[in-house]
Coordinates of C-alpha atoms and ligand atoms in Angstrom, one line a residue:
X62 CA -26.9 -16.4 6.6
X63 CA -24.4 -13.4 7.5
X64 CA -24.1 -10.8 5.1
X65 CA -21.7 -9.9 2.5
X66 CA -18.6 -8.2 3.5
X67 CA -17.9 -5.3 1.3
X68 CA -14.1 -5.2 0.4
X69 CA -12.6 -1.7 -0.7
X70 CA -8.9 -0.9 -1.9
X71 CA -6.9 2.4 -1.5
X72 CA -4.5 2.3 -4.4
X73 CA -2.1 5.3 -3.7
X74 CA -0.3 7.2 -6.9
X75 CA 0.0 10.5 -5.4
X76 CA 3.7 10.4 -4.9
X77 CA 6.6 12.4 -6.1
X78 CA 8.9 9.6 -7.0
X79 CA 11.8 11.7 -6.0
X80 CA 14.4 8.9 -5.7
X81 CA 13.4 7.8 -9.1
X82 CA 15.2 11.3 -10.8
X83 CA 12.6 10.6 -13.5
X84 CA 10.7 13.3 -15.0
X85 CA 7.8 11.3 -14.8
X86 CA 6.1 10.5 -11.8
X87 CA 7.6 6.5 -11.1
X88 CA 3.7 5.2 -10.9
X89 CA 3.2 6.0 -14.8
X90 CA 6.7 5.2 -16.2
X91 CA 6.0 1.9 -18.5
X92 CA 6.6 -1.8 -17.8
X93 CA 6.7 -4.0 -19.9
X94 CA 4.0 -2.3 -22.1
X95 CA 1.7 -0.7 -19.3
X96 CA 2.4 2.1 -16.7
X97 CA 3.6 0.5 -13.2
X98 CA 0.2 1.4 -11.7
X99 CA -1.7 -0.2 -14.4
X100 CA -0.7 -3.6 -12.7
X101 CA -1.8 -3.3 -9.1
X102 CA -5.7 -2.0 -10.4
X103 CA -5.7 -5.2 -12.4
X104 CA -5.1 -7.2 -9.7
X105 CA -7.6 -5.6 -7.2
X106 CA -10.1 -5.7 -10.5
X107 CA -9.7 -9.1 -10.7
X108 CA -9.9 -10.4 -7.4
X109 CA -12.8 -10.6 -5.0
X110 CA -12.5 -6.9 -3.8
X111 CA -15.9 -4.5 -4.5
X112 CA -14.5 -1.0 -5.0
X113 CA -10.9 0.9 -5.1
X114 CA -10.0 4.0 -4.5
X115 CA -7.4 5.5 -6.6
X116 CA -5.6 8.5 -5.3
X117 CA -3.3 10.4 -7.6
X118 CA -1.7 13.4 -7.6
X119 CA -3.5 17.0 -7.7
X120 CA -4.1 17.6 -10.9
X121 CA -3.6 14.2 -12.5
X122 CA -7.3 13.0 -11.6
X123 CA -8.6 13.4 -15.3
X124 CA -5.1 11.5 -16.6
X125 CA -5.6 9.0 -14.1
X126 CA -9.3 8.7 -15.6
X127 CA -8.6 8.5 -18.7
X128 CA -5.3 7.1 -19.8
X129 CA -5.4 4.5 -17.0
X130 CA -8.9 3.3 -15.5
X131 CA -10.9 3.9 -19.2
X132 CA -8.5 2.7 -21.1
X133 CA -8.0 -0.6 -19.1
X134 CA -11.2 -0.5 -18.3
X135 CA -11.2 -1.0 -14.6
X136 CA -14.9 -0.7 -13.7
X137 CA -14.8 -1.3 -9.7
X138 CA -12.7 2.1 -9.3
X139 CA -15.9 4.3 -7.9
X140 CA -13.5 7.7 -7.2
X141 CA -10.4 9.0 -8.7
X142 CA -8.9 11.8 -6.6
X143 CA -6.3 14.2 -5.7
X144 CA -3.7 12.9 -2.8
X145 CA -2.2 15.5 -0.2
X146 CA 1.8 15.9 0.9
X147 CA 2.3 13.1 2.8
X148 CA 1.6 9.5 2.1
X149 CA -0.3 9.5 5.4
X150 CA -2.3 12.3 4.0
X151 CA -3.4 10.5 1.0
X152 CA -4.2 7.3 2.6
X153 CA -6.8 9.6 5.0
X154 CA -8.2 11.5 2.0
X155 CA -9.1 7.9 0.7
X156 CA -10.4 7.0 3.6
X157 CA -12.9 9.4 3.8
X158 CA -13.9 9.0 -0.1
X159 CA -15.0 5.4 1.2
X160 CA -18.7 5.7 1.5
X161 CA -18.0 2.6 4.4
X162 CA -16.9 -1.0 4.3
X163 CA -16.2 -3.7 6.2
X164 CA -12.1 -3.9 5.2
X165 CA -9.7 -1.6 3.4
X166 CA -6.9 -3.0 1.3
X167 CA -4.3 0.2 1.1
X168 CA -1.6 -0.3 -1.5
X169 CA 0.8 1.4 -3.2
X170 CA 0.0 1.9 -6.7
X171 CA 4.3 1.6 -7.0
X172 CA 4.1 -2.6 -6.2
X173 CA 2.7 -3.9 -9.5
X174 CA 3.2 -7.4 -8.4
X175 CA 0.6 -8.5 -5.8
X176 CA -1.6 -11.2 -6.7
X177 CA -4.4 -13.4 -6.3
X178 CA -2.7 -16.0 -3.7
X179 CA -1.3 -12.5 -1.5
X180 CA -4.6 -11.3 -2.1
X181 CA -6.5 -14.2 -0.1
X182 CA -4.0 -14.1 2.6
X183 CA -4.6 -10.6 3.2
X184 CA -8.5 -11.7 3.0
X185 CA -7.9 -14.2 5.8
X186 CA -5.8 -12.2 8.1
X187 CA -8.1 -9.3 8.2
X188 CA -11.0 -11.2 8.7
X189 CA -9.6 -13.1 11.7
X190 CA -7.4 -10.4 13.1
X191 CA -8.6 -6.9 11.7
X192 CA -5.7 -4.9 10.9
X193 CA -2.8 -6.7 9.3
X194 CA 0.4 -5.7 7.0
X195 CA 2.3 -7.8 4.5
X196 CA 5.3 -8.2 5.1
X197 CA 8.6 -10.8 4.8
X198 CA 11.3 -12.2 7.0
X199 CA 14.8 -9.9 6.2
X200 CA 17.1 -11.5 4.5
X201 CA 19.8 -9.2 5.4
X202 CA 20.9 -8.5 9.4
X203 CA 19.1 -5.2 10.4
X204 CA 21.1 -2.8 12.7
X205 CA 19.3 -0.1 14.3
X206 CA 22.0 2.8 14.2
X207 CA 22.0 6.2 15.7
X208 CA 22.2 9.8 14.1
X209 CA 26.1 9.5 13.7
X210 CA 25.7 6.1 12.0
X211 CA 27.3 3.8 14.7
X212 CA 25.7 0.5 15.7
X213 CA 23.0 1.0 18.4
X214 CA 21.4 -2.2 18.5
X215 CA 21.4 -5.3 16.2
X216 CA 17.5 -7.2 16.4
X217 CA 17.7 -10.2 15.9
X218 CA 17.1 -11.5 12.0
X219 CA 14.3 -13.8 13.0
X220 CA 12.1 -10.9 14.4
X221 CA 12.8 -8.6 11.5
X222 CA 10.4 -8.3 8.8
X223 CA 10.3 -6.1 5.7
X224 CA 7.1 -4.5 5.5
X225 CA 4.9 -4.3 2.1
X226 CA 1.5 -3.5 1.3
X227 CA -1.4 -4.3 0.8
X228 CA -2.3 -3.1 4.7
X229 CA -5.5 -4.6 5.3
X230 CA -8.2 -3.2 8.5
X231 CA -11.4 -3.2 9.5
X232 CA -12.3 0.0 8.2
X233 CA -13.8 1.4 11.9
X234 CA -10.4 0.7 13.2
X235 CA -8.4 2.6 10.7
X236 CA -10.7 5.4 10.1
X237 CA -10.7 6.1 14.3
X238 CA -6.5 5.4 13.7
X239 CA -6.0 8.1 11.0
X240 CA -8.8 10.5 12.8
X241 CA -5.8 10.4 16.2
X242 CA -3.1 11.1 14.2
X243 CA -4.7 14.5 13.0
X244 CA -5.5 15.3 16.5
X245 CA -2.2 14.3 18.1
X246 CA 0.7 13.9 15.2
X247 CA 3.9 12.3 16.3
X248 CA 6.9 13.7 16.2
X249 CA 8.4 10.1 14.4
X250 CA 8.0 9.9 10.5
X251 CA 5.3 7.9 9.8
X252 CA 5.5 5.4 7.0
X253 CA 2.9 3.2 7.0
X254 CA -0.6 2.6 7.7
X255 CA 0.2 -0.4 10.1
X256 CA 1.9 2.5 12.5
X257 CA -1.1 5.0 12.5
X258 CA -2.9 1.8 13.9
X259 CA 0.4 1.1 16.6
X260 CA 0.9 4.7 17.5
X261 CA -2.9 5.6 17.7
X262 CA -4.3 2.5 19.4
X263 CA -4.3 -0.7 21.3
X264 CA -5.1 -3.2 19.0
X265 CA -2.2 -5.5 17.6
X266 CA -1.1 -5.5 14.5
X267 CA -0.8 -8.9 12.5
X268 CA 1.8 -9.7 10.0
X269 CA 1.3 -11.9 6.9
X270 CA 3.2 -13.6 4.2
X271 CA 3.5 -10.8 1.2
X272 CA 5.9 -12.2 -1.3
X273 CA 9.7 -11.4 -2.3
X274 CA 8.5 -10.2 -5.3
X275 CA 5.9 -7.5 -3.9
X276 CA 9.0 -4.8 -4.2
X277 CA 8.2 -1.3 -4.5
X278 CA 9.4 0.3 -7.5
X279 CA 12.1 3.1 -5.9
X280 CA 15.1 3.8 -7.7
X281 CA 16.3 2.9 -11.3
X282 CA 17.4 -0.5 -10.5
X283 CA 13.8 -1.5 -9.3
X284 CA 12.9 -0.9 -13.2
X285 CA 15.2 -3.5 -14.6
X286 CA 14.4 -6.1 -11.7
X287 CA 10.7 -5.3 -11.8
X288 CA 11.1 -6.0 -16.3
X289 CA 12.8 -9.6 -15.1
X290 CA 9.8 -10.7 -12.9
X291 CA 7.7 -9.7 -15.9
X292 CA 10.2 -11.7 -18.4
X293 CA 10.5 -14.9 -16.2
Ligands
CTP385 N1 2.2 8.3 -2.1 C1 1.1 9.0 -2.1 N2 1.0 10.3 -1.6 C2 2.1 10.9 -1.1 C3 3.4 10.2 -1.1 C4 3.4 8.9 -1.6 O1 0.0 8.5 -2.6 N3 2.1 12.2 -0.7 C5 2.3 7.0 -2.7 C6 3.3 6.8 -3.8 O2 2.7 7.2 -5.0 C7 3.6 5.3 -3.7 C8 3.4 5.0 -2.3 O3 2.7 6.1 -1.7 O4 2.7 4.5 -4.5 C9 4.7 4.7 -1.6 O5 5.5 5.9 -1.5 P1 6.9 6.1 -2.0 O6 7.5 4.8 -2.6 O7 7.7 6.9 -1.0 O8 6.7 7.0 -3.3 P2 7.0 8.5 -3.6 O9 6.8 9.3 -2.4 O10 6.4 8.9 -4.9 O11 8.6 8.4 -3.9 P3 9.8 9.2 -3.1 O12 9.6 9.0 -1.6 O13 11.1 8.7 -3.7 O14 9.6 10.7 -3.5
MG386 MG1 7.8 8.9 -0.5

C-alpha cells in the first residue's frame, strides 16, 4: 500500500491592505461575526489537509496566536510567523517553515470562501498534474492595454481566466520555483505563485474550477458582497 501524502497549507495574512483605506489590516476586519481570516483556517482545519502555515505580519505573530488560532482553536496550524514585503516573499518564508510535504495549498488568508468541494478539486489536480491554480472563466472581455491605456490586444474571452487561490504544487517543484526567483528576479511584477512556477521552470501549469464566490476581499465593496454570501 503507498503511503500517506502529507498535505500542508500556506495561509498568507501578511499584507498591507492598502486599497482597503482601513486602519486595520483587511485580513482581521470582522465578517459576519469573525475576522476575514478566521474563515479560510476553518476551512483548511476541516478538510483533509495535515498542517498550515499561517504567515502574518511582523509583529502580529502573538495576535495571530492568540486572538485567531487559540481562540478558534485551529489545532493543525504547526507555525505562526512573520511575512516579508512582498507577497512572493511571504509565500517563500512559508515555504521554508515547511518541515517537507508532498503538496502545498497557498492561499490568501483575504478569500474566506473556499470550501470543501474547491478543496478536493485542488486535491485532484495536484495529484495528477503537480502544480495547479484556481481559477474561473472571465466574465468580462479582457483587453491587454499598453502604458498610455490604448487597446493593445483583446484575448479572446474563452481563454481568459481569473486567477484565485488556493495554488496547489508538489512541494519539490515550488520550493526549486521560489529558490530561481531569488537567484534571478524578473523585472515583471509577480503576483502569484502559479508564475514563479511559469517564469522559473518548464513544467506546465494546470488550471482548475475555483468558484465565483472565491473573491478576494480588496476594496470596501468586497465587504458588503462578501456579508451577502454569508447572508444567503
Ligand atoms: N500578502 C502577504 N504578504 C505580503 C503581501 C500580501 O502575505 N507582503 C497576502 C495578503 O495578506 C493577502 C494576499 O497576500 O491575503 C493577497 O494580497 P493582496 O490582496 O494584495 O493583499 P494586500 O497586499 O494586503 O493588499 P493591498 O495590495 O491592497 O495592499
Ligand atoms: Mg498586495
Amino acid at each position: 500500500m503507498s503511503e500517506k501524502k502529507r498535505h500542508a497549507a500556506i495561509v498568507l495574512a501578511a499584507g498591507k491592505g492598502s486599497r482597503m483605506k482601513s486602519d486595520v489590516p483587511k485580513q482581521y476586519l470582522i465578517l459576519n461575526g469573525k475576522p476575514v481570516l478566521y474563515y479560510a483556517l476553518r476551512a483548511f482545519e476541516d478538510s483533509f489537509v495535515d498542517e498550515i502555515v499561517l504567515v502574518t505580519g511582523a509583529g502580529q505573530e502573538s495576535y495571530c496566536q492568540k486572538e485567531i488560532v487559540e481562540k478558534y482553536g485551529f489545532q493543525k496550524v504547526t507555525h505562526v510567523i512573520a511575512g516579508g514585503k512582498e507577497r512572493y516573499d511571504s509565500v517563500y518564508r512559508g515555504i521554508c517553515a515547511l518541515d517537507g510535504a508532498d503538496y502545498v495549498y497557498i492561499h490568501d488568508g483575504a478569500r474566506p470562501f473556499i470550501d470543501d468541494a474547491l478543496l478536493l478539486r485542488a486535491k485532484e489536480n495536484v495529484e495528477q498534474y503537480h502544480a495547479c491554480a484556481a481559477g474561473m472563466p472571465s466574465k468580462d472581455t479582457i483587453k491587454i492595454v499598453d502604458k498610455d491605456g490604448f487597446v493593445a490586444d483583446t484575448p479572446q474571452r474563452k481563454y481568459t481566466w481569473m486567477i484565485q487561490t488556493p495554488q496547489v504544487f508538489d512541494y519539490p517543484l515550488i520550493h526549486d520555483a521560489y529558490e530561481q526567483l531569488y537567484q534571478h528576479m524578473p523585472e515583471v511584477q509577480i503576483t502569484d505563485d502559479a508564475m514563479v512556477v511559469e517564469t522559473m521552470l518548464q513544467t506546465p501549469v494546470k488550471l482548475y474550477e475555483g468558484s465565483y464566490n472565491n473573491i478576494k476581499i480588496t476594496t470596501p465593496e468586497d465587504l458588503v458582497i462578501a456579508e451577502s454570501f454569508l447572508h444567503v
